[in-house]
Short mmCIF file of C-alpha atoms in Angstrom, two decimals:
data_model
loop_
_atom_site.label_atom_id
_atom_site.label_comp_id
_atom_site.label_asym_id
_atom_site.label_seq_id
_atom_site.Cartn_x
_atom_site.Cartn_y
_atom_site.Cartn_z
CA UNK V 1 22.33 93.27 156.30
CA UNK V 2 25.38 95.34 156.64
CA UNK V 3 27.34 92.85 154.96
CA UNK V 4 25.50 92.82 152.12
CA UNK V 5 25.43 96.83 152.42
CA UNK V 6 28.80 96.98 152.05
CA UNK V 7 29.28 94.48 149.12
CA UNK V 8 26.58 96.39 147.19
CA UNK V 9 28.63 99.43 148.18
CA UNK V 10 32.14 98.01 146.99
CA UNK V 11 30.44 96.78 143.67
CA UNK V 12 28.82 100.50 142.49
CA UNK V 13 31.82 102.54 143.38
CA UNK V 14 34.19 100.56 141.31
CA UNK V 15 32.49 101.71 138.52
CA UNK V 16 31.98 105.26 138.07
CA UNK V 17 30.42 107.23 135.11
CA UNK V 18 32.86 108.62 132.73
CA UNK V 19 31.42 110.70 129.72
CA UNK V 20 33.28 108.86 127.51
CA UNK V 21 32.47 105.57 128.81
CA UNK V 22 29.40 103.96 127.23
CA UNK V 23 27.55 100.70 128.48
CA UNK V 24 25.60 98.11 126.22
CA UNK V 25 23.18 99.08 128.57
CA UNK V 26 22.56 102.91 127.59
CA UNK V 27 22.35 101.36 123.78
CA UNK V 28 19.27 99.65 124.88
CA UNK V 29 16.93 102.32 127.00
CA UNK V 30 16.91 106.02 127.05
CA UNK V 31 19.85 108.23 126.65
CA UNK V 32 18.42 110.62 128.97
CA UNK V 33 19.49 108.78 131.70
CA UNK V 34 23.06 108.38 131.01
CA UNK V 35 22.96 111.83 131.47
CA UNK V 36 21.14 112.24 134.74
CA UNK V 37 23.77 109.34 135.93
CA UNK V 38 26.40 111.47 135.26
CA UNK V 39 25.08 114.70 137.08
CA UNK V 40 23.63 113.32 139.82
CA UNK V 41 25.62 110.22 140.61
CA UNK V 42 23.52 110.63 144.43
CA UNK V 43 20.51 108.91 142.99
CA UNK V 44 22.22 106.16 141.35
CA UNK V 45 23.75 105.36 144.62
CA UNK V 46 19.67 105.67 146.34
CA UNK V 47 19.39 101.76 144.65
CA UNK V 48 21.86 99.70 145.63
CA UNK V 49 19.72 98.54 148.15
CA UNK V 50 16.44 97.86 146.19
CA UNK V 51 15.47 94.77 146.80
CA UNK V 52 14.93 93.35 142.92
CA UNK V 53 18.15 94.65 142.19
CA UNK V 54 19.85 92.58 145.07
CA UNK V 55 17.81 89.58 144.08
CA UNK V 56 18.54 89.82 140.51
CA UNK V 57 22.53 89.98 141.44
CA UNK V 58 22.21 86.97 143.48
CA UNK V 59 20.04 84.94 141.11
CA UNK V 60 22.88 85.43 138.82
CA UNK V 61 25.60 84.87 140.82
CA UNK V 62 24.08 81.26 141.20
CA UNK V 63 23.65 80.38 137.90
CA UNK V 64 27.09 81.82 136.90
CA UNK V 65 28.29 79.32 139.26
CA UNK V 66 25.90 76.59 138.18
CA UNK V 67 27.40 76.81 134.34
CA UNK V 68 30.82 77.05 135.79
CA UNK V 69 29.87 73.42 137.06
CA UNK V 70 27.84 71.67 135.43
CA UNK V 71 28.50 73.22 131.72
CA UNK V 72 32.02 71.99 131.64
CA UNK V 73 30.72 68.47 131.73
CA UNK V 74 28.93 69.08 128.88
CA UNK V 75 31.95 70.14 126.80
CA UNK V 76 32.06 73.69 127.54
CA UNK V 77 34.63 76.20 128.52
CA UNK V 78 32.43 78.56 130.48
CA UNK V 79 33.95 82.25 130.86
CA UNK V 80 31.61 84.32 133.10
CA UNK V 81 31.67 87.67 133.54
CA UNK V 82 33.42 88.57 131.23
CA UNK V 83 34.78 92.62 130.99
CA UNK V 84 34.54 93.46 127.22
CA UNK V 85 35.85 97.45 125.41
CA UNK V 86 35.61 98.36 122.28
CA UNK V 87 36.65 101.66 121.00
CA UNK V 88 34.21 103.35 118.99
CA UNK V 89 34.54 106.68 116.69
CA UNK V 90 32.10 109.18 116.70
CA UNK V 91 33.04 112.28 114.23
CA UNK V 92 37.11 111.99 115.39
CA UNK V 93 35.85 111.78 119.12
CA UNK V 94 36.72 108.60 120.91
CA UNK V 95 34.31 106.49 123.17
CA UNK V 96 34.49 103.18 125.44
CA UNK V 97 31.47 100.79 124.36
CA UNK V 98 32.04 99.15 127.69
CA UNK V 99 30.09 96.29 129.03
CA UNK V 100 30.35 92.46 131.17
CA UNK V 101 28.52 89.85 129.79
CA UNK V 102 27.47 87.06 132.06
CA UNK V 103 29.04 84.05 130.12
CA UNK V 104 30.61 82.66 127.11
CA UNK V 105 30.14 79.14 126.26
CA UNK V 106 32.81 77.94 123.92
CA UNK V 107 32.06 74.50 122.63
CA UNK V 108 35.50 72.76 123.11
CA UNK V 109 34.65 70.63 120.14
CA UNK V 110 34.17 73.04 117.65
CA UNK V 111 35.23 76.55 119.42
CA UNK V 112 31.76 77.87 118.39
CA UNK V 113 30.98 80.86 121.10
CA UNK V 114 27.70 81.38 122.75
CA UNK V 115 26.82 84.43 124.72
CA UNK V 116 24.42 83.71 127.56
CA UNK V 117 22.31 86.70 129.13
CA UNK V 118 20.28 86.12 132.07
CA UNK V 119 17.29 88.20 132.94
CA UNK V 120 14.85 88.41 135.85
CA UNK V 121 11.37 89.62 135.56
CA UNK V 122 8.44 89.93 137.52
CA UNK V 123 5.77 88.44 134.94
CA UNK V 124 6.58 86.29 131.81
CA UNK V 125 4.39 88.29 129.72
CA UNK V 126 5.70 89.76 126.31
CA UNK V 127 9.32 88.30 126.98
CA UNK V 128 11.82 88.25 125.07
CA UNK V 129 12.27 91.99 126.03
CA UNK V 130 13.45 94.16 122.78
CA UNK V 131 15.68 95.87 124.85
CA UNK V 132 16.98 92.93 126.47
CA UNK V 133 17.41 91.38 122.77
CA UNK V 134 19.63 94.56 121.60
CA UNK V 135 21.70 93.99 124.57
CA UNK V 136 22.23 91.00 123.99
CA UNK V 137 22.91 91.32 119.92
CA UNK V 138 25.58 93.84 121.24
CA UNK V 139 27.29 91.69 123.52
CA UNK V 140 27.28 89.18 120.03
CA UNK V 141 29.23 91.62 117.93
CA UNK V 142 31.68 92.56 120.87
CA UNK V 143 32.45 89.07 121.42
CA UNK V 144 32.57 87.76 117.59
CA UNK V 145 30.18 85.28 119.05
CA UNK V 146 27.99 82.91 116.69
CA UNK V 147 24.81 83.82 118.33
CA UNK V 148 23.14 84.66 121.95
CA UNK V 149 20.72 83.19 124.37
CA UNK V 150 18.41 84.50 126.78
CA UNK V 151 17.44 82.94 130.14
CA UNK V 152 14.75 84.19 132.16
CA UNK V 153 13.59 83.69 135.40
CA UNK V 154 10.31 84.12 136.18
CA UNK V 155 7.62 83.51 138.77
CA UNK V 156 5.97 81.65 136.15
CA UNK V 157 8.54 80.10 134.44
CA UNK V 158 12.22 79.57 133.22
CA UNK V 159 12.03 80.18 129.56
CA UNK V 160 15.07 80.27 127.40
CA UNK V 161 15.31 82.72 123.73
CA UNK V 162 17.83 81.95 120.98
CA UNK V 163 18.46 85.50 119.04
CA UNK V 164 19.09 83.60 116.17
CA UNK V 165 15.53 81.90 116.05
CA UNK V 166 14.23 84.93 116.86
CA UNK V 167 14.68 85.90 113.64
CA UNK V 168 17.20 88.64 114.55
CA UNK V 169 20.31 89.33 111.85
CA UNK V 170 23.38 90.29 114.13
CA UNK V 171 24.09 94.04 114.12
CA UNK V 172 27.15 95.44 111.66
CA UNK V 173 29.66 97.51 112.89
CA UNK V 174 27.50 101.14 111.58
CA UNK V 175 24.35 100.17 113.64
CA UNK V 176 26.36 99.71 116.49
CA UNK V 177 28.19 103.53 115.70
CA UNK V 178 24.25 104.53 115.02
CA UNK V 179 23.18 103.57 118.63
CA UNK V 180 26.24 105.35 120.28
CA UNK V 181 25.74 108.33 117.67
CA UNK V 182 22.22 108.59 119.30
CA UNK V 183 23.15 107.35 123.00
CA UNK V 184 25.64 110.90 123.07
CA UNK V 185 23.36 112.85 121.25
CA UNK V 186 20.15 111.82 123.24
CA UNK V 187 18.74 111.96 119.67
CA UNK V 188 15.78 109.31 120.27
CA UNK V 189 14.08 109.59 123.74
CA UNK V 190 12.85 108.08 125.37
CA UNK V 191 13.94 105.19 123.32
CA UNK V 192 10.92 102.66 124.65
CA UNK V 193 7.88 104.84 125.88
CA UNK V 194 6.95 102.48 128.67
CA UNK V 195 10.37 103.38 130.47
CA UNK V 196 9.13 106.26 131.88
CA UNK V 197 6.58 104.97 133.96
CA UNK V 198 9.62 103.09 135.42
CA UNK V 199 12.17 105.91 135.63
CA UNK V 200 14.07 107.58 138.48
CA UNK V 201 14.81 110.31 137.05
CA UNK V 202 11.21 111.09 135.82
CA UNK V 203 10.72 113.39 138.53
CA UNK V 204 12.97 115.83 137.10
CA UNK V 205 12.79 114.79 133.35
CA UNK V 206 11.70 117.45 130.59
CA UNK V 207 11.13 114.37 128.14
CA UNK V 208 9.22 112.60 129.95
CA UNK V 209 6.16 111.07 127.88
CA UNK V 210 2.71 110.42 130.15
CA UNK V 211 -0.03 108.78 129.46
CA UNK V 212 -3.15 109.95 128.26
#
């Protein structure tokens, strides 16, 4: 247990908020809590240990390696986590869209890129996730990628989502400056109404929407 402690540890303090620092993440849930991240940086820290957290790190860490494998054989080039920055201008004000996606599959026949998300959950209902589908639309444009898959793993199954088939158009360059126009701002929140219910910071949130 203290191992894993301390490689929990080692992973959250190498990255530290920075207000000009955005992650594909903040584009896809409230913007609320970018800002409680960066004043109380304490809480963050409370979760390192949670235990679906730590499971959904692991369960990644295993298929990362599992695509490093087997993928190859399949006429792959498999990059996994991959650190991607883009610069982004809002009004003359510089920001880092920041993110690391979990793996590129480059077809080494035709160099066609794939991004490839994995995603726990709890219960397959309702998945594809919209806010896991943003993400992962983000990570497309960052990457130049032709498209985006999502795995998840479920209790009740392993189910995999093409964005493409999905019906979802790739985002241009001005919705991407939209959703860090209204990630700074906190202009939309929250941005899903369900996330409170799930929220840390709801506690001590003036937004925060209950149910009636």
């Amino acid at each position: 247990m203290e191992l894993l402690y301390k490689w929990r540890l080692e992973e959250h303090v190498k990255h530290p908020r920075h207000p000009k620092v955005i992650y594909v993440v903040d584009l896809a849930r409230c913007p609320l809590k970018r800002e409680f991240e960066l004043k109380f940086p304490e809480l963050v820290k409370h979760d390192i240990m949670s235990p679906s957290s730590v499971f959904g790190t692991l369960i990644h860490m295993g298929f990362e390696l599992f695509l490093e494998h087997y993928a190859m054989k399949e006429g792959y080039k498999v990059v996994t986590e991959l650190n991607l920055v883009k610069v982004i201008n809002i009004e003359g004000e510089e920001y880092a869209l920041s993110g690391r996606v979990d793996a590129l599959l480059v077809s080494k026949k035709s160099n066609n890129v794939l991004v490839v998300e994995l995603k726990t959950s709890r219960s397959d209902a309702s998945i594809p996730y919209e806010h896991h589908v943003l993400q992962a639309q983000v990570y497309t444009w960052m990457t130049g990628a032709s498209d985006a898959i999502l795995i998840y793993f479920t209790p009740e199954r392993i189910a995999e989502f093409q964005i493409g088939t999905l019906g979802r158009p790739q985002l241009s360059s001005e919705e991407i400056v939209r959703l860090v126009k209204e990630t700074i701002t906190a202009s939309h929140v929250p941005r899903y109404e369900w996330e409170c219910r799930y929220c840390k910071f709801a506690t001590i949130c003036p937004s925060k929407v209950t149910s009636q």
